[in-house]
Short mmCIF file of C-alpha atoms in Angstrom, two decimals:
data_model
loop_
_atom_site.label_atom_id
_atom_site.label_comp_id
_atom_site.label_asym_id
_atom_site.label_seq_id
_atom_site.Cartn_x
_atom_site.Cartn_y
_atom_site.Cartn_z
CA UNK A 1 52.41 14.38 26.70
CA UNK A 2 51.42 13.60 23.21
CA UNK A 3 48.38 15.40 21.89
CA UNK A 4 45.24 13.62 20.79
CA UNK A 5 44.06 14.25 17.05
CA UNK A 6 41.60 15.17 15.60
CA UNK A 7 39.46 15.85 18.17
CA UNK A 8 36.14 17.16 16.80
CA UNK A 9 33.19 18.60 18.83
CA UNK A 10 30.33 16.99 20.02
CA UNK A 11 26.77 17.33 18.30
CA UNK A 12 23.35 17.62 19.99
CA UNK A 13 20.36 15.50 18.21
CA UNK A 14 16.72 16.26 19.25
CA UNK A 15 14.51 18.60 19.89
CA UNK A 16 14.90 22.06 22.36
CA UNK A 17 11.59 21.28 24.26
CA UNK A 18 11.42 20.20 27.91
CA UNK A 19 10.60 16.63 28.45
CA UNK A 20 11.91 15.93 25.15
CA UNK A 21 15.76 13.85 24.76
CA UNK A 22 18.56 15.43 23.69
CA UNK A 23 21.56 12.66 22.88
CA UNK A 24 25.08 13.76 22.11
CA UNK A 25 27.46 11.96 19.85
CA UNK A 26 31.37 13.06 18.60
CA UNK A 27 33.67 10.91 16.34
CA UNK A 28 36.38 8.87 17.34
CA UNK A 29 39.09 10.30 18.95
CA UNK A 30 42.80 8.60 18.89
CA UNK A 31 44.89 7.92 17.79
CA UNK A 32 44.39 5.33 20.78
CA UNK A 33 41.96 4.52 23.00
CA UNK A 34 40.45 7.47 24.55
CA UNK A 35 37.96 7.30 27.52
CA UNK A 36 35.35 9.88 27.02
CA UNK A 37 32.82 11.46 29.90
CA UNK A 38 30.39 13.99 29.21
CA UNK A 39 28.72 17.47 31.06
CA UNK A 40 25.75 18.96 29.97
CA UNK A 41 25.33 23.18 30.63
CA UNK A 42 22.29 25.41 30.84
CA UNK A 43 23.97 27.92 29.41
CA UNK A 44 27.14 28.44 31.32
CA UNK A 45 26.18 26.33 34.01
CA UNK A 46 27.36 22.59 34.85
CA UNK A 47 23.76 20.58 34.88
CA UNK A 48 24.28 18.80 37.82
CA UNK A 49 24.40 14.73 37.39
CA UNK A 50 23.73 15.04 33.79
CA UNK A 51 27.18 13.08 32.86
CA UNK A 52 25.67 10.90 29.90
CA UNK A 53 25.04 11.56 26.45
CA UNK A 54 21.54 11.46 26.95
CA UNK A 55 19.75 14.29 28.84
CA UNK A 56 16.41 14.54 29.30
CA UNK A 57 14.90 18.68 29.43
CA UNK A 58 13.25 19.91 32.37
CA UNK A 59 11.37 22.99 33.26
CA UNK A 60 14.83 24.77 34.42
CA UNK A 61 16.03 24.45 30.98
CA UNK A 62 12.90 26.54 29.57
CA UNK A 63 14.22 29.61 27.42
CA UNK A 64 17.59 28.36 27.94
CA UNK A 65 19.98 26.98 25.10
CA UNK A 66 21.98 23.35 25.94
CA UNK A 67 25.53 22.52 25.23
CA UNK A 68 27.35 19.45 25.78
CA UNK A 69 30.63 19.28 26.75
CA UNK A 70 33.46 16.13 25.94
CA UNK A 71 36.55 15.55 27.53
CA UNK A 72 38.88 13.14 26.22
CA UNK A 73 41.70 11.32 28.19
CA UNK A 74 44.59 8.28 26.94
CA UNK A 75 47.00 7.60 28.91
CA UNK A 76 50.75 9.82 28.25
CA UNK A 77 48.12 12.66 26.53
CA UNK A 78 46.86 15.83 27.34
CA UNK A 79 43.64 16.08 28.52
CA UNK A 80 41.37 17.50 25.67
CA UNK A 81 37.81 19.04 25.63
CA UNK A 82 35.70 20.38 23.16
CA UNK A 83 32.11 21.90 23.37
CA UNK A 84 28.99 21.51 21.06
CA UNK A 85 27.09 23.96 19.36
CA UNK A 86 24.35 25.05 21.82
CA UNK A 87 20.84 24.52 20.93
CA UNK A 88 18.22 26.92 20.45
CA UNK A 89 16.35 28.06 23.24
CA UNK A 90 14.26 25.39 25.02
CA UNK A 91 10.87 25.49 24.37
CA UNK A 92 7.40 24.68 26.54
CA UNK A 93 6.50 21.32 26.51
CA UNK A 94 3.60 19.56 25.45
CA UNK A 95 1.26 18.14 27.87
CA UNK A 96 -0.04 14.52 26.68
CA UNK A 97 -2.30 13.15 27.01
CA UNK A 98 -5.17 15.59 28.07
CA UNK A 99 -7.99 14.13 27.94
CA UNK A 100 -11.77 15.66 27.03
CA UNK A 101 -13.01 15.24 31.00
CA UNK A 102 -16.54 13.64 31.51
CA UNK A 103 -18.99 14.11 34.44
CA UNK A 104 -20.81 12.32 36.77
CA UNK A 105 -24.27 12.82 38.14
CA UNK A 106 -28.31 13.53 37.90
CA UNK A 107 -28.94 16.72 36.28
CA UNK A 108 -31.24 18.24 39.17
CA UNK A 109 -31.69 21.27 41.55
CA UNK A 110 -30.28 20.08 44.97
CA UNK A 111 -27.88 16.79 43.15
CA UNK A 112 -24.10 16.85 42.93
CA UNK A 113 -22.04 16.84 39.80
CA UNK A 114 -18.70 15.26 39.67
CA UNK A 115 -15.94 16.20 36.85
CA UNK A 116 -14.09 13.04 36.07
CA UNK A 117 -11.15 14.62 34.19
CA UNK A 118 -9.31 11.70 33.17
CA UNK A 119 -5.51 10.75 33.35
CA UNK A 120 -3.53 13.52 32.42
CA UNK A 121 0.65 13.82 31.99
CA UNK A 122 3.15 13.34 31.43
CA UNK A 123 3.89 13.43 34.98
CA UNK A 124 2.18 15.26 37.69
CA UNK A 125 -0.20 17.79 36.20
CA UNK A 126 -2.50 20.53 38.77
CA UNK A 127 -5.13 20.31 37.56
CA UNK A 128 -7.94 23.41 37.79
CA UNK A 129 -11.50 23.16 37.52
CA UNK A 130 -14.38 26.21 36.35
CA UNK A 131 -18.10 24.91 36.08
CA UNK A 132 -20.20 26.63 33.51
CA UNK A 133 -24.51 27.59 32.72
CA UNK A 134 -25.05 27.67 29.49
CA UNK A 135 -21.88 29.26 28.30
CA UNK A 136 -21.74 31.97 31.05
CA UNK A 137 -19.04 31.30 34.38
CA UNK A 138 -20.57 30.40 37.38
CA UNK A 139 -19.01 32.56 39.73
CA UNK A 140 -16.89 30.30 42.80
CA UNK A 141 -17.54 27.14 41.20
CA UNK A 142 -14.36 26.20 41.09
CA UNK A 143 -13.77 22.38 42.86
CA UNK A 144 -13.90 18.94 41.81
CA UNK A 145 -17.96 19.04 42.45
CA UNK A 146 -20.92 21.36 42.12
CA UNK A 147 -23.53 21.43 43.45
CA UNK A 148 -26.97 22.09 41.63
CA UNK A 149 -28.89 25.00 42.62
CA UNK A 150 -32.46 26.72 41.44
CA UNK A 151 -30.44 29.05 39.37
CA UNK A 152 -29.52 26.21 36.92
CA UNK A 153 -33.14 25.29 36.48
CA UNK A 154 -33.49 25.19 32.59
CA UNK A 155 -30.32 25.10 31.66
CA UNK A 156 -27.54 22.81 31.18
CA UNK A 157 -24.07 22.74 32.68
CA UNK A 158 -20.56 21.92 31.27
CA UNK A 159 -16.97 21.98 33.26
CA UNK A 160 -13.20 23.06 31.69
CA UNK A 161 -10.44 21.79 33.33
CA UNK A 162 -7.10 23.33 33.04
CA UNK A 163 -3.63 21.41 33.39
CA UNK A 164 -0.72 22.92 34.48
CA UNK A 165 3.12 21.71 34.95
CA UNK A 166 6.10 24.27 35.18
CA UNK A 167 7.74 24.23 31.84
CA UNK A 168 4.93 22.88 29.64
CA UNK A 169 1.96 24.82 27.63
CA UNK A 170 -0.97 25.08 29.87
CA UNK A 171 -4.42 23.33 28.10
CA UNK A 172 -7.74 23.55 28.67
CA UNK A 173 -10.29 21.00 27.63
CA UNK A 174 -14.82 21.17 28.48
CA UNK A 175 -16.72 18.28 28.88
CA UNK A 176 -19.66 18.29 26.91
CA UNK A 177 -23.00 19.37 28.61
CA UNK A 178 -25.48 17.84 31.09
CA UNK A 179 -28.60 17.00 30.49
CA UNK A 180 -31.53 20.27 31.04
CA UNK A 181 -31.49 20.80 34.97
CA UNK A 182 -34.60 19.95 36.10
CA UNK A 183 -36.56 20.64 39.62
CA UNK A 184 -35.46 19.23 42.84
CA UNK A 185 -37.08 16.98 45.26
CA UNK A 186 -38.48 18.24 48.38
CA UNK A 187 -37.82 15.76 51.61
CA UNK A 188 -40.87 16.16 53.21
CA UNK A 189 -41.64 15.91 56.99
CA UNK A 190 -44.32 13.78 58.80
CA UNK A 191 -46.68 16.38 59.88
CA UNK A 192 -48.71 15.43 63.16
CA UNK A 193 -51.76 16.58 65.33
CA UNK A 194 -51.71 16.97 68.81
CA UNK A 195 -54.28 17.96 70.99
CA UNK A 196 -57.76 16.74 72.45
CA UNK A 197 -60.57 16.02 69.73
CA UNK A 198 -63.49 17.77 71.25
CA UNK A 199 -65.13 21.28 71.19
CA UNK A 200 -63.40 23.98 72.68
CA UNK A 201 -59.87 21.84 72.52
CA UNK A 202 -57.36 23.45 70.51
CA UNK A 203 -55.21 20.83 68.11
CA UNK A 204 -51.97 22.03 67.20
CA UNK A 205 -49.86 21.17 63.70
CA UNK A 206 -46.08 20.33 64.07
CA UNK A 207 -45.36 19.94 60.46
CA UNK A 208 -42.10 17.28 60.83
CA UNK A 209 -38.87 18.70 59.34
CA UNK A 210 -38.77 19.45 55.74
CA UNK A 211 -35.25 19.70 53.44
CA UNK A 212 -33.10 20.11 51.75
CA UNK A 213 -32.40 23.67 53.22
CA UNK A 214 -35.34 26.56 54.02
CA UNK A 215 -38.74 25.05 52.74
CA UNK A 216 -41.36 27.60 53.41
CA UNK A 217 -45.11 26.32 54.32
CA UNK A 218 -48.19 26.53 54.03
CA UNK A 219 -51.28 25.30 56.04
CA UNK A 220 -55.24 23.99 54.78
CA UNK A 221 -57.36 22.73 57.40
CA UNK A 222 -60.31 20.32 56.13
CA UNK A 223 -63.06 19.14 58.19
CA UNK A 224 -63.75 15.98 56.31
CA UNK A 225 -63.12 16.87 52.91
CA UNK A 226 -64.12 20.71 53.02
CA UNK A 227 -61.80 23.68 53.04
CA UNK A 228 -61.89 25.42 56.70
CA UNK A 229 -61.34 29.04 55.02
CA UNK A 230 -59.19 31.18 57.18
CA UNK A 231 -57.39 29.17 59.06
CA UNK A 232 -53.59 28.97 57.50
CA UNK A 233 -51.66 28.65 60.87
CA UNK A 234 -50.47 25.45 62.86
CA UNK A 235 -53.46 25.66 65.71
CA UNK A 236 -57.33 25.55 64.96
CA UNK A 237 -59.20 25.66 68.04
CA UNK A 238 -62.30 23.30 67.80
CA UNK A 239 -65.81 24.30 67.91
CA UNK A 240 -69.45 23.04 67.30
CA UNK A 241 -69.48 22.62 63.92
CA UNK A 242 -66.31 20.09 64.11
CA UNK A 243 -68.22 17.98 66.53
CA UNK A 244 -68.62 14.36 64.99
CA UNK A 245 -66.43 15.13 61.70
CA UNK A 246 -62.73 14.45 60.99
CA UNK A 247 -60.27 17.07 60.86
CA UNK A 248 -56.80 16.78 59.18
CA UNK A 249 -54.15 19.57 58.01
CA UNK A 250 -52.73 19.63 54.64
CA UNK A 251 -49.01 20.49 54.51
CA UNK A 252 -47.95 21.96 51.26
CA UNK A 253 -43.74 22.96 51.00
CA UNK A 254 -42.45 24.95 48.29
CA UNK A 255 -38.77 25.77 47.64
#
């Protein structure tokens, strides 16, 4: 068989970071027509399927250098193939975009706050989330949400969330901050009386259900508007002196 000539190599354009395009090109070949395929290596390795002379990097390529590979064939020639210079090694990528995340939410003991990170890529991108007090780490608050409790009081809260995808440079970006945290809202419960209203009766307090979570109590029995001093329970047992006056309770919760 004749013998095809010249027959340079192949050369690589683009840059040695994942995501990023390489594209091989080589001068003609002849001195007829010659029908060229091409195979990409990682290293020594055969990429598998990457047969054009565009290949796009992926995180198995990271620290590795490229080649291309040509092979030329006309018909009544030998078979020829020549190699390109390999590239550097292949760098991280770059994560784009990654946007500054936002929240949503009232700044207030016993409220939700939501991170709203954004779109992030290119591609699928884990995203990680760490909610912040001032500029201390709030230990475990590590979800999507947080949830506001009496140890934010005063301050004001921020989240950073972190994206990660094999083969690219990890980034961080932190929203800006909430608003001051201020005081929750107690729920509270529809105390009632039971119990006969006459002397020697005893009336009995069930103070309805208070929230969110442990709300502790406290009891102030008035007959008509004055003070009963010493009685801070949830029973009062009637005597003379209530006879022909009103008696109600005054429920007071604090949390």
């Amino acid at each position: 068989p004749g013998r095809l000539d010249p027959t340079p190599a192949p050369t690589i354009e683009g840059t040695a970071a994942v995501n990023r395009v390489l594209t091989a090109s080589v001068q003609h070949w002849g001195p007829r027509t010659v029908t060229l395929s091409w195979q990409w290596f990682r290293g020594t390795t055969a990429i598998k399927d990457a047969t054009s002379t565009r290949y796009r990097l992926v995180a198995a390529d990271l620290g590795q250098a490229i080649k291309v590979r040509v092979t030329g064939r006309a018909t009544y020639y030998a078979t020829v193939r020549q190699y390109s210079k390999p590239t550097a090694k292949v760098k991280a990528g770059t994560l784009n975009p990654t946007p500054i995340p936002l929240y949503s939410g009232v700044a207030q003991v016993g409220r939700t706050i939501t991170a709203l990170p954004l779109t992030w890529g290119p591609g699928t991108v884990t995203l990680s989330y760490q909610w912040y007090r001032g500029g201390n780490t709030i230990k475990g608050a590590n979800a999507l949400t947080y949830s506001v409790v009496p140890a934010d009081l005063g301050h004001r809260l921020r989240v950073k969330v972190t994206g990660k995808r094999a083969g690219f440079t990890t980034v961080a970006k932190t929203s800006g901050y909430t608003g001051t945290i201020a005081p929750g809202v107690l729920k509270p419960g529809k105390p009632k009386l039971t119990g006969a209203a006459m002397a020697t009766a005893t009336l009995t307090l069930q103070p309805g259900t208070w929230g969110p979570g442990t709300v502790a109590l406290q009891y102030a029995w008035y007959r008509d508007n004055l003070r009963i001093t010493k009685v801070t329970g949830t029973t009062y047992r009637l005597g003379g002196a209530d006879v022909g006056h009103v008696i109600v309770v005054r429920v007071t919760g604090r949390r």
